[in-house]
Amino acid sequence: MLEEIQQTEAASLAELASLSDAEALESWRQNYIGPRGKVKAFMPRLKDVPAADKPAVGQRLNALKSNLESAFESRKAALGSSAAAPPGPMIDLTEPGMIRAEAVARRHIITRVRDELVDVFSRMGFQVADGPELEDDEHNFVKLNIPPDHPAREPIDNFYVDDPRTAARPRMLRSQTSTVQIRTMERMVAERSGPPVKIVSPGRVYRPDTVDATHSFMFHQIEGLYIDRGVTMQDLKSTLLHFARAYFGPTADVRLRPSFFPFTEPSAEFDMKIRLRPEQPERWMELGGCGMVDPAVLQACGIDSEEWTGFAFGFGIERLAMGKYGIPDIRLLYQNDIRFLNQV
Ligand code: DAH
C-alpha cells in the first residue's frame, strides 16, 4: 500500500503541474483531495494493514494528504495571478497622451462673471465693498430716498422678515445692492476715512418675483459708487464706457437714456453696444440704472452735498452672464446640473 501511495502522489503531482485552467484544477481537486477523491479512498483500507505497519502507513497517508493540499494551493495561486495578468505589455505605448481629460472642478458662471467684473473695476480704481443680505428698510429704502408710500416698498414686492406695518425698523432681505452705497457712506463718515470713495459691490438680492426664464427670487447685482469733489455725469458715462471696452472689447459703446430712480438725480438707464460672442453682430443690451447721487442721499449719510458729488450705477450679473454665454433661461444657473455647468 505504501508503494501505491507513492505512485498516486507522483502521478497526481505530475498531473497538477500540467494543468493550466481553473476548471481542470477543480476536477483535479475532486479527483484527489475531495471527499470522494483518491486520498480519501485509501482511508478505509487502513484497517486491513497489519497492526505493526499501521503507524507508518497512517503517517504516509497523512503526508500524502497534506502534500497534495499544499501543492494544490500553490498551483491555484500561480494560475490565479497569471490569469489576472494578461499576456503582453499592459500599456499601449502608441496611444496618444491625455485621451481622457482629468475632471477638474470649475467656478460657477456667476462667480466667474462676478470676478471678471470686479477685476475690471479694480483696475479702474474701485475697491470692493460688502454689505449684509439681511438688511433693514432704513438701508434698503429710507436713506436711499425711497419714501414710505413708494410702490417699491410694498410687502408683496419684498421679502420682509418683520411686519413693515408694525416694526419700527423692519428687517428684510435686500432687494438691491444700492444698500451698500448707504453702508459705505455711513462707515466712511463714522471712520472719517472719506470721501472721496470709489467702490463696487457685487452680491445677492432678493425679490418675490414669479420664477420664469428671466426672473428669479434671488439674483445678483453689482453696484458702483464714486464720490469726490466735482464728479459729473461725464465721469459716469466715461467710466461706463471704459468698463464696456475693457470687458467687451475696443468697439463696445455706451448710451444713457433718461430715467428715474429715487436715489439719483438726474437718473438714467444705460445700454451697452457689445458683441456678446465672436460670431454675433454687435447689439445694444439694456444693462442697468445709474445717475448722479441725489443730494438727499448724501445728506442722509452725513455728507455735505455742497462739497461732494458722486455717481452710482447698478446692474444685474445674471443678465450679463446670460448674454455673454448665450444662456436662454435663468433657471439653468441655479439648478446645478453638471451637464449644463460643464458647457459654459
Ligand atoms: N438699484 C437699482 C435696481 O435694483 C439699480 C440702480 C439704479 C442702481 C440706479 C444705482 C443707480 O446705483 O444709480 O433696479
Short mmCIF file of C-alpha atoms and ligand atoms in Angstrom, two decimals:
data_model
loop_
_atom_site.label_atom_id
_atom_site.label_comp_id
_atom_site.label_asym_id
_atom_site.label_seq_id
_atom_site.Cartn_x
_atom_site.Cartn_y
_atom_site.Cartn_z
CA MET A 1 0.00 0.00 0.00
CA LEU A 2 2.93 2.30 0.67
CA GLU A 3 4.02 1.86 -2.89
CA GLU A 4 0.53 2.62 -4.16
CA ILE A 5 0.52 5.81 -2.11
CA GLN A 6 3.87 6.72 -3.59
CA GLN A 7 2.61 6.21 -7.13
CA THR A 8 -0.56 8.17 -6.52
CA GLU A 9 1.46 11.07 -5.18
CA ALA A 10 3.87 11.12 -8.11
CA ALA A 11 1.11 10.83 -10.67
CA SER A 12 -1.11 13.46 -9.09
CA LEU A 13 1.73 15.98 -8.74
CA ALA A 14 2.77 15.48 -12.34
CA GLU A 15 -0.80 15.95 -13.47
CA LEU A 16 -1.20 19.06 -11.31
CA ALA A 17 1.86 20.66 -12.84
CA SER A 18 0.41 20.26 -16.32
CA LEU A 19 -2.91 21.95 -15.54
CA SER A 20 -3.49 25.40 -17.00
CA ASP A 21 -7.04 26.48 -16.14
CA ALA A 22 -9.33 26.75 -13.17
CA GLU A 23 -11.74 24.12 -14.44
CA ALA A 24 -9.05 21.44 -14.78
CA LEU A 25 -7.73 22.44 -11.39
CA GLU A 26 -11.12 21.89 -9.81
CA SER A 27 -11.56 18.44 -11.30
CA TRP A 28 -8.05 17.54 -10.13
CA ARG A 29 -9.08 18.63 -6.63
CA GLN A 30 -12.18 16.47 -6.70
CA ASN A 31 -10.28 13.52 -8.12
CA TYR A 32 -7.54 13.54 -5.48
CA ILE A 33 -8.27 15.51 -2.34
CA GLY A 34 -12.02 15.95 -2.48
CA PRO A 35 -14.40 13.96 -0.21
CA ARG A 36 -14.73 11.26 -2.89
CA GLY A 37 -11.14 11.53 -4.02
CA LYS A 38 -8.32 9.01 -4.16
CA VAL A 39 -6.72 10.12 -0.89
CA LYS A 40 -9.96 9.59 0.97
CA ALA A 41 -10.33 6.14 -0.68
CA PHE A 42 -7.14 4.95 0.99
CA MET A 43 -8.57 5.54 4.47
CA PRO A 44 -10.94 2.55 4.83
CA ARG A 45 -8.16 0.26 3.59
CA LEU A 46 -6.06 1.16 6.63
CA LYS A 47 -7.94 -1.35 8.70
CA ASP A 48 -6.59 -4.19 6.54
CA VAL A 49 -2.97 -3.16 7.13
CA PRO A 50 -1.11 -5.36 9.64
CA ALA A 51 -1.06 -3.73 13.08
CA ALA A 52 2.72 -3.33 13.07
CA ASP A 53 2.68 -1.32 9.82
CA LYS A 54 -0.34 0.78 10.69
CA PRO A 55 1.51 3.77 12.20
CA ALA A 56 3.89 4.07 9.24
CA VAL A 57 1.15 3.73 6.63
CA GLY A 58 -1.08 6.13 8.58
CA GLN A 59 1.68 8.71 8.68
CA ARG A 60 2.42 8.29 4.99
CA LEU A 61 -1.25 8.77 4.21
CA ASN A 62 -1.36 11.98 6.23
CA ALA A 63 1.75 13.22 4.49
CA LEU A 64 0.16 12.46 1.09
CA LYS A 65 -2.91 14.42 2.04
CA SER A 66 -1.07 17.49 3.20
CA ASN A 67 1.44 17.40 0.33
CA LEU A 68 -1.33 17.33 -2.24
CA GLU A 69 -3.28 20.04 -0.46
CA SER A 70 -0.40 22.43 -0.32
CA ALA A 71 0.63 21.62 -3.90
CA PHE A 72 -2.95 22.38 -4.92
CA GLU A 73 -2.95 25.75 -3.10
CA SER A 74 0.28 26.93 -4.64
CA ARG A 75 -0.74 25.80 -8.13
CA LYS A 76 -4.04 27.62 -7.69
CA ALA A 77 -2.28 30.79 -6.60
CA ALA A 78 0.11 30.62 -9.54
CA LEU A 79 -2.70 30.08 -12.05
CA GLY A 80 -4.82 32.80 -10.44
CA SER A 81 -2.20 35.50 -10.74
CA SER A 82 -1.27 34.62 -14.28
CA ALA A 83 -4.96 34.64 -15.25
CA ALA A 84 -5.34 38.18 -13.84
CA ALA A 85 -2.33 39.40 -15.78
CA PRO A 86 -3.00 39.05 -19.49
CA PRO A 87 -0.02 38.27 -21.61
CA GLY A 88 1.74 41.06 -23.48
CA PRO A 89 2.51 44.65 -22.45
CA MET A 90 -0.02 46.34 -20.16
CA ILE A 91 0.49 49.78 -21.69
CA ASP A 92 -0.18 50.67 -25.28
CA LEU A 93 2.78 52.91 -25.99
CA THR A 94 1.28 54.02 -29.30
CA GLU A 95 -1.78 55.56 -27.67
CA PRO A 96 -1.83 59.41 -27.76
CA GLY A 97 -1.46 61.07 -24.37
CA MET A 98 -4.32 62.57 -22.32
CA ILE A 99 -7.14 60.85 -24.15
CA ARG A 100 -9.26 61.22 -21.08
CA ALA A 101 -9.04 64.71 -19.61
CA GLU A 102 -8.94 64.97 -15.86
CA ALA A 103 -12.26 66.04 -14.37
CA VAL A 104 -11.36 69.44 -12.97
CA ALA A 105 -13.82 71.42 -10.90
CA ARG A 106 -14.56 74.91 -12.13
CA ARG A 107 -16.14 78.01 -10.72
CA HIS A 108 -19.80 78.66 -11.41
CA ILE A 109 -20.53 81.08 -14.27
CA ILE A 110 -21.97 83.67 -11.90
CA THR A 111 -18.85 83.52 -9.77
CA ARG A 112 -16.64 83.82 -12.84
CA VAL A 113 -18.52 86.81 -14.25
CA ARG A 114 -18.57 88.46 -10.82
CA ASP A 115 -14.81 88.04 -10.50
CA GLU A 116 -14.24 89.36 -14.03
CA LEU A 117 -16.35 92.44 -13.27
CA VAL A 118 -14.57 93.08 -10.00
CA ASP A 119 -11.26 92.65 -11.80
CA VAL A 120 -12.10 95.24 -14.46
CA PHE A 121 -13.44 97.75 -11.94
CA SER A 122 -10.45 97.21 -9.65
CA ARG A 123 -8.16 98.23 -12.47
CA MET A 124 -10.21 101.43 -12.72
CA GLY A 125 -9.55 102.17 -9.05
CA PHE A 126 -12.72 100.78 -7.48
CA GLN A 127 -12.41 98.93 -4.18
CA VAL A 128 -14.74 96.07 -3.32
CA ALA A 129 -17.27 96.81 -0.58
CA ASP A 130 -19.62 94.40 1.09
CA GLY A 131 -22.92 94.64 2.91
CA PRO A 132 -25.37 92.27 4.60
CA GLU A 133 -28.06 90.40 2.69
CA LEU A 134 -30.34 90.62 5.73
CA GLU A 135 -30.98 94.34 5.75
CA ASP A 136 -33.45 96.80 7.19
CA ASP A 137 -35.72 99.24 5.41
CA GLU A 138 -33.51 102.09 6.57
CA HIS A 139 -30.71 100.99 4.23
CA ASN A 140 -32.86 99.40 1.55
CA PHE A 141 -35.31 102.34 1.27
CA VAL A 142 -35.28 105.25 3.72
CA LYS A 143 -31.76 106.55 3.22
CA LEU A 144 -31.98 105.83 -0.48
CA ASN A 145 -34.68 108.46 -0.60
CA ILE A 146 -37.46 105.98 -1.30
CA PRO A 147 -40.47 107.47 0.52
CA PRO A 148 -42.81 105.42 2.77
CA ASP A 149 -45.62 105.29 0.21
CA HIS A 150 -43.39 104.32 -2.67
CA PRO A 151 -44.66 101.23 -4.52
CA ALA A 152 -41.21 99.61 -4.32
CA ARG A 153 -41.82 99.18 -0.58
CA GLU A 154 -44.99 97.11 -0.95
CA PRO A 155 -44.84 93.96 1.18
CA ILE A 156 -45.89 91.92 -1.83
CA ASP A 157 -42.77 93.00 -3.70
CA ASN A 158 -40.29 92.38 -0.89
CA PHE A 159 -39.12 89.67 1.46
CA TYR A 160 -39.82 91.35 4.80
CA VAL A 161 -38.68 89.48 7.87
CA ASP A 162 -40.55 91.82 10.22
CA ASP A 163 -44.01 93.23 9.59
CA PRO A 164 -43.40 96.61 7.94
CA ARG A 165 -46.68 97.99 9.33
CA THR A 166 -45.70 97.46 12.95
CA ALA A 167 -41.91 97.13 13.24
CA ALA A 168 -40.02 100.38 13.76
CA ARG A 169 -37.19 99.30 11.53
CA PRO A 170 -38.40 96.21 9.67
CA ARG A 171 -35.76 93.80 8.56
CA MET A 172 -35.83 92.38 5.06
CA LEU A 173 -33.74 90.56 2.52
CA ARG A 174 -32.21 93.35 0.49
CA SER A 175 -33.90 93.94 -2.84
CA GLN A 176 -30.97 95.82 -4.35
CA THR A 177 -27.24 96.24 -3.77
CA SER A 178 -27.77 100.01 -3.53
CA THR A 179 -27.93 99.33 0.22
CA VAL A 180 -24.15 99.07 0.11
CA GLN A 181 -23.92 102.69 -1.05
CA ILE A 182 -25.54 103.69 2.24
CA ARG A 183 -23.46 101.26 4.33
CA THR A 184 -20.26 102.51 2.71
CA MET A 185 -21.06 106.18 3.20
CA GLU A 186 -22.10 105.64 6.83
CA ARG A 187 -18.93 103.73 7.61
CA MET A 188 -16.76 106.28 5.83
CA VAL A 189 -18.31 109.17 7.77
CA ALA A 190 -18.06 107.26 11.08
CA GLU A 191 -14.42 106.41 10.46
CA ARG A 192 -13.63 109.78 8.86
CA SER A 193 -11.99 107.85 6.04
CA GLY A 194 -13.63 109.75 3.18
CA PRO A 195 -14.98 110.99 0.85
CA PRO A 196 -13.55 110.50 -1.68
CA VAL A 197 -14.70 106.92 -2.09
CA LYS A 198 -14.84 104.62 -5.08
CA ILE A 199 -16.39 101.18 -4.59
CA VAL A 200 -18.12 98.36 -6.39
CA SER A 201 -20.21 95.83 -4.55
CA PRO A 202 -21.33 92.56 -6.11
CA GLY A 203 -23.83 90.43 -4.25
CA ARG A 204 -27.15 88.67 -3.96
CA VAL A 205 -30.50 90.41 -3.93
CA TYR A 206 -33.98 89.03 -3.31
CA ARG A 207 -37.39 89.81 -4.78
CA PRO A 208 -40.52 87.64 -4.66
CA ASP A 209 -40.85 87.54 -8.44
CA THR A 210 -42.56 84.61 -10.07
CA VAL A 211 -39.83 82.39 -11.41
CA ASP A 212 -39.65 82.16 -15.20
CA ALA A 213 -37.00 82.19 -17.91
CA THR A 214 -35.83 85.69 -16.99
CA HIS A 215 -36.87 86.06 -13.33
CA SER A 216 -35.72 84.51 -10.11
CA PHE A 217 -36.49 85.31 -6.48
CA MET A 218 -32.75 85.62 -5.92
CA PHE A 219 -30.23 87.08 -8.31
CA HIS A 220 -27.04 89.09 -8.32
CA GLN A 221 -26.27 92.74 -8.89
CA ILE A 222 -23.14 94.78 -8.89
CA GLU A 223 -23.31 98.29 -7.53
CA GLY A 224 -20.87 101.12 -8.15
CA LEU A 225 -20.39 104.36 -6.21
CA TYR A 226 -17.90 107.16 -6.72
CA ILE A 227 -17.96 110.29 -4.59
CA ASP A 228 -15.43 113.08 -4.87
CA ARG A 229 -15.24 116.81 -5.44
CA GLY A 230 -16.54 117.81 -8.85
CA VAL A 231 -17.74 114.41 -10.09
CA THR A 232 -20.04 114.88 -13.08
CA MET A 233 -22.31 112.94 -15.38
CA GLN A 234 -19.44 112.94 -17.86
CA ASP A 235 -17.34 110.93 -15.38
CA LEU A 236 -20.19 108.47 -15.06
CA LYS A 237 -20.50 107.98 -18.77
CA SER A 238 -16.78 107.67 -19.36
CA THR A 239 -16.48 105.15 -16.51
CA LEU A 240 -19.23 103.01 -18.03
CA LEU A 241 -17.66 103.34 -21.47
CA HIS A 242 -14.26 102.42 -20.13
CA PHE A 243 -15.76 99.43 -18.39
CA ALA A 244 -17.60 98.33 -21.55
CA ARG A 245 -14.42 98.49 -23.64
CA ALA A 246 -12.31 96.71 -21.03
CA TYR A 247 -14.83 93.92 -20.62
CA PHE A 248 -16.32 93.55 -24.11
CA GLY A 249 -13.60 94.85 -26.40
CA PRO A 250 -12.49 98.11 -28.01
CA THR A 251 -15.57 98.66 -30.17
CA ALA A 252 -18.08 98.50 -27.29
CA ASP A 253 -20.20 101.60 -26.75
CA VAL A 254 -22.49 103.05 -24.08
CA ARG A 255 -25.65 105.10 -24.25
CA LEU A 256 -27.69 106.68 -21.47
CA ARG A 257 -31.47 107.03 -21.60
CA PRO A 258 -33.19 109.44 -19.20
CA SER A 259 -34.99 107.59 -16.42
CA PHE A 260 -35.92 107.91 -12.78
CA PHE A 261 -34.57 106.45 -9.56
CA PRO A 262 -35.29 107.99 -6.15
CA PHE A 263 -31.61 107.91 -5.16
CA THR A 264 -30.14 109.58 -8.24
CA GLU A 265 -30.79 112.94 -9.89
CA PRO A 266 -30.52 113.00 -12.81
CA SER A 267 -31.09 109.31 -13.42
CA ALA A 268 -30.52 107.21 -16.50
CA GLU A 269 -30.70 103.70 -17.73
CA PHE A 270 -27.69 102.57 -19.64
CA ASP A 271 -27.27 100.24 -22.57
CA MET A 272 -24.09 98.79 -23.90
CA LYS A 273 -23.38 98.05 -27.52
CA ILE A 274 -21.49 94.85 -27.28
CA ARG A 275 -20.55 91.82 -29.24
CA LEU A 276 -21.59 89.04 -26.91
CA ARG A 277 -19.96 86.30 -28.91
CA PRO A 278 -17.44 86.39 -31.75
CA GLU A 279 -19.87 85.02 -34.33
CA GLN A 280 -22.60 87.51 -33.48
CA PRO A 281 -23.04 91.13 -34.59
CA GLU A 282 -22.85 93.89 -32.02
CA ARG A 283 -26.13 94.82 -30.43
CA TRP A 284 -27.49 97.12 -27.75
CA MET A 285 -28.19 95.44 -24.46
CA GLU A 286 -30.05 97.12 -21.60
CA LEU A 287 -27.86 96.69 -18.62
CA GLY A 288 -28.91 98.73 -15.60
CA GLY A 289 -29.54 102.04 -13.91
CA CYS A 290 -27.26 104.90 -12.98
CA GLY A 291 -27.18 108.58 -12.18
CA MET A 292 -25.76 111.32 -10.00
CA VAL A 293 -26.21 110.50 -6.33
CA ASP A 294 -29.18 112.55 -5.09
CA PRO A 295 -28.07 115.24 -2.60
CA ALA A 296 -30.73 113.92 -0.21
CA VAL A 297 -28.91 110.56 -0.12
CA LEU A 298 -25.56 112.21 0.61
CA GLN A 299 -27.15 114.31 3.37
CA ALA A 300 -28.88 111.27 4.89
CA CYS A 301 -25.45 109.73 5.34
CA GLY A 302 -23.90 112.90 6.76
CA ILE A 303 -22.01 114.01 3.65
CA ASP A 304 -22.03 117.68 2.65
CA SER A 305 -23.69 117.69 -0.76
CA GLU A 306 -22.43 121.22 -1.44
CA GLU A 307 -18.87 120.00 -1.31
CA TRP A 308 -19.20 116.47 -2.68
CA THR A 309 -20.91 114.96 -5.67
CA GLY A 310 -20.96 111.43 -6.95
CA PHE A 311 -22.33 108.93 -9.35
CA ALA A 312 -23.77 105.49 -8.82
CA PHE A 313 -24.73 102.61 -11.04
CA GLY A 314 -26.10 99.12 -10.66
CA PHE A 315 -26.72 96.22 -12.96
CA GLY A 316 -27.69 92.58 -12.94
CA ILE A 317 -24.97 89.96 -13.17
CA GLU A 318 -27.22 87.15 -14.45
CA ARG A 319 -28.38 89.27 -17.35
CA LEU A 320 -24.83 89.94 -18.36
CA ALA A 321 -23.79 86.31 -17.90
CA MET A 322 -26.78 85.05 -19.89
CA GLY A 323 -25.97 87.44 -22.72
CA LYS A 324 -22.30 86.61 -22.68
CA TYR A 325 -22.73 82.84 -22.65
CA GLY A 326 -25.96 82.63 -24.68
CA ILE A 327 -27.93 81.13 -21.79
CA PRO A 328 -31.66 81.19 -22.64
CA ASP A 329 -33.12 80.53 -19.18
CA ILE A 330 -32.04 81.99 -15.83
CA ARG A 331 -33.13 78.82 -14.03
CA LEU A 332 -30.26 76.93 -15.63
CA LEU A 333 -27.94 79.00 -13.47
CA TYR A 334 -29.36 77.63 -10.22
CA GLN A 335 -30.22 74.03 -11.00
CA ASN A 336 -26.65 72.85 -10.61
CA ASP A 337 -26.98 70.40 -13.45
CA ILE A 338 -23.41 69.37 -14.06
CA ARG A 339 -24.08 68.78 -17.76
CA PHE A 340 -25.03 72.45 -18.13
CA LEU A 341 -22.31 73.79 -15.88
CA ASN A 342 -19.63 71.93 -17.80
CA GLN A 343 -20.72 73.54 -21.08
CA VAL A 344 -20.07 77.14 -20.22
N1 DAH B 1 -30.91 99.60 -7.56
C1 DAH B 1 -31.45 99.69 -8.89
C2 DAH B 1 -32.29 98.46 -9.18
O1 DAH B 1 -32.17 97.49 -8.49
C3 DAH B 1 -30.36 99.82 -9.91
C4 DAH B 1 -29.68 101.14 -9.79
C5 DAH B 1 -30.19 102.24 -10.48
C6 DAH B 1 -28.54 101.29 -9.02
C7 DAH B 1 -29.55 103.46 -10.40
C8 DAH B 1 -27.92 102.52 -8.92
C9 DAH B 1 -28.44 103.59 -9.65
O2 DAH B 1 -26.81 102.72 -8.20
O3 DAH B 1 -27.80 104.79 -9.53
O4 DAH B 1 -33.06 98.48 -10.10
#
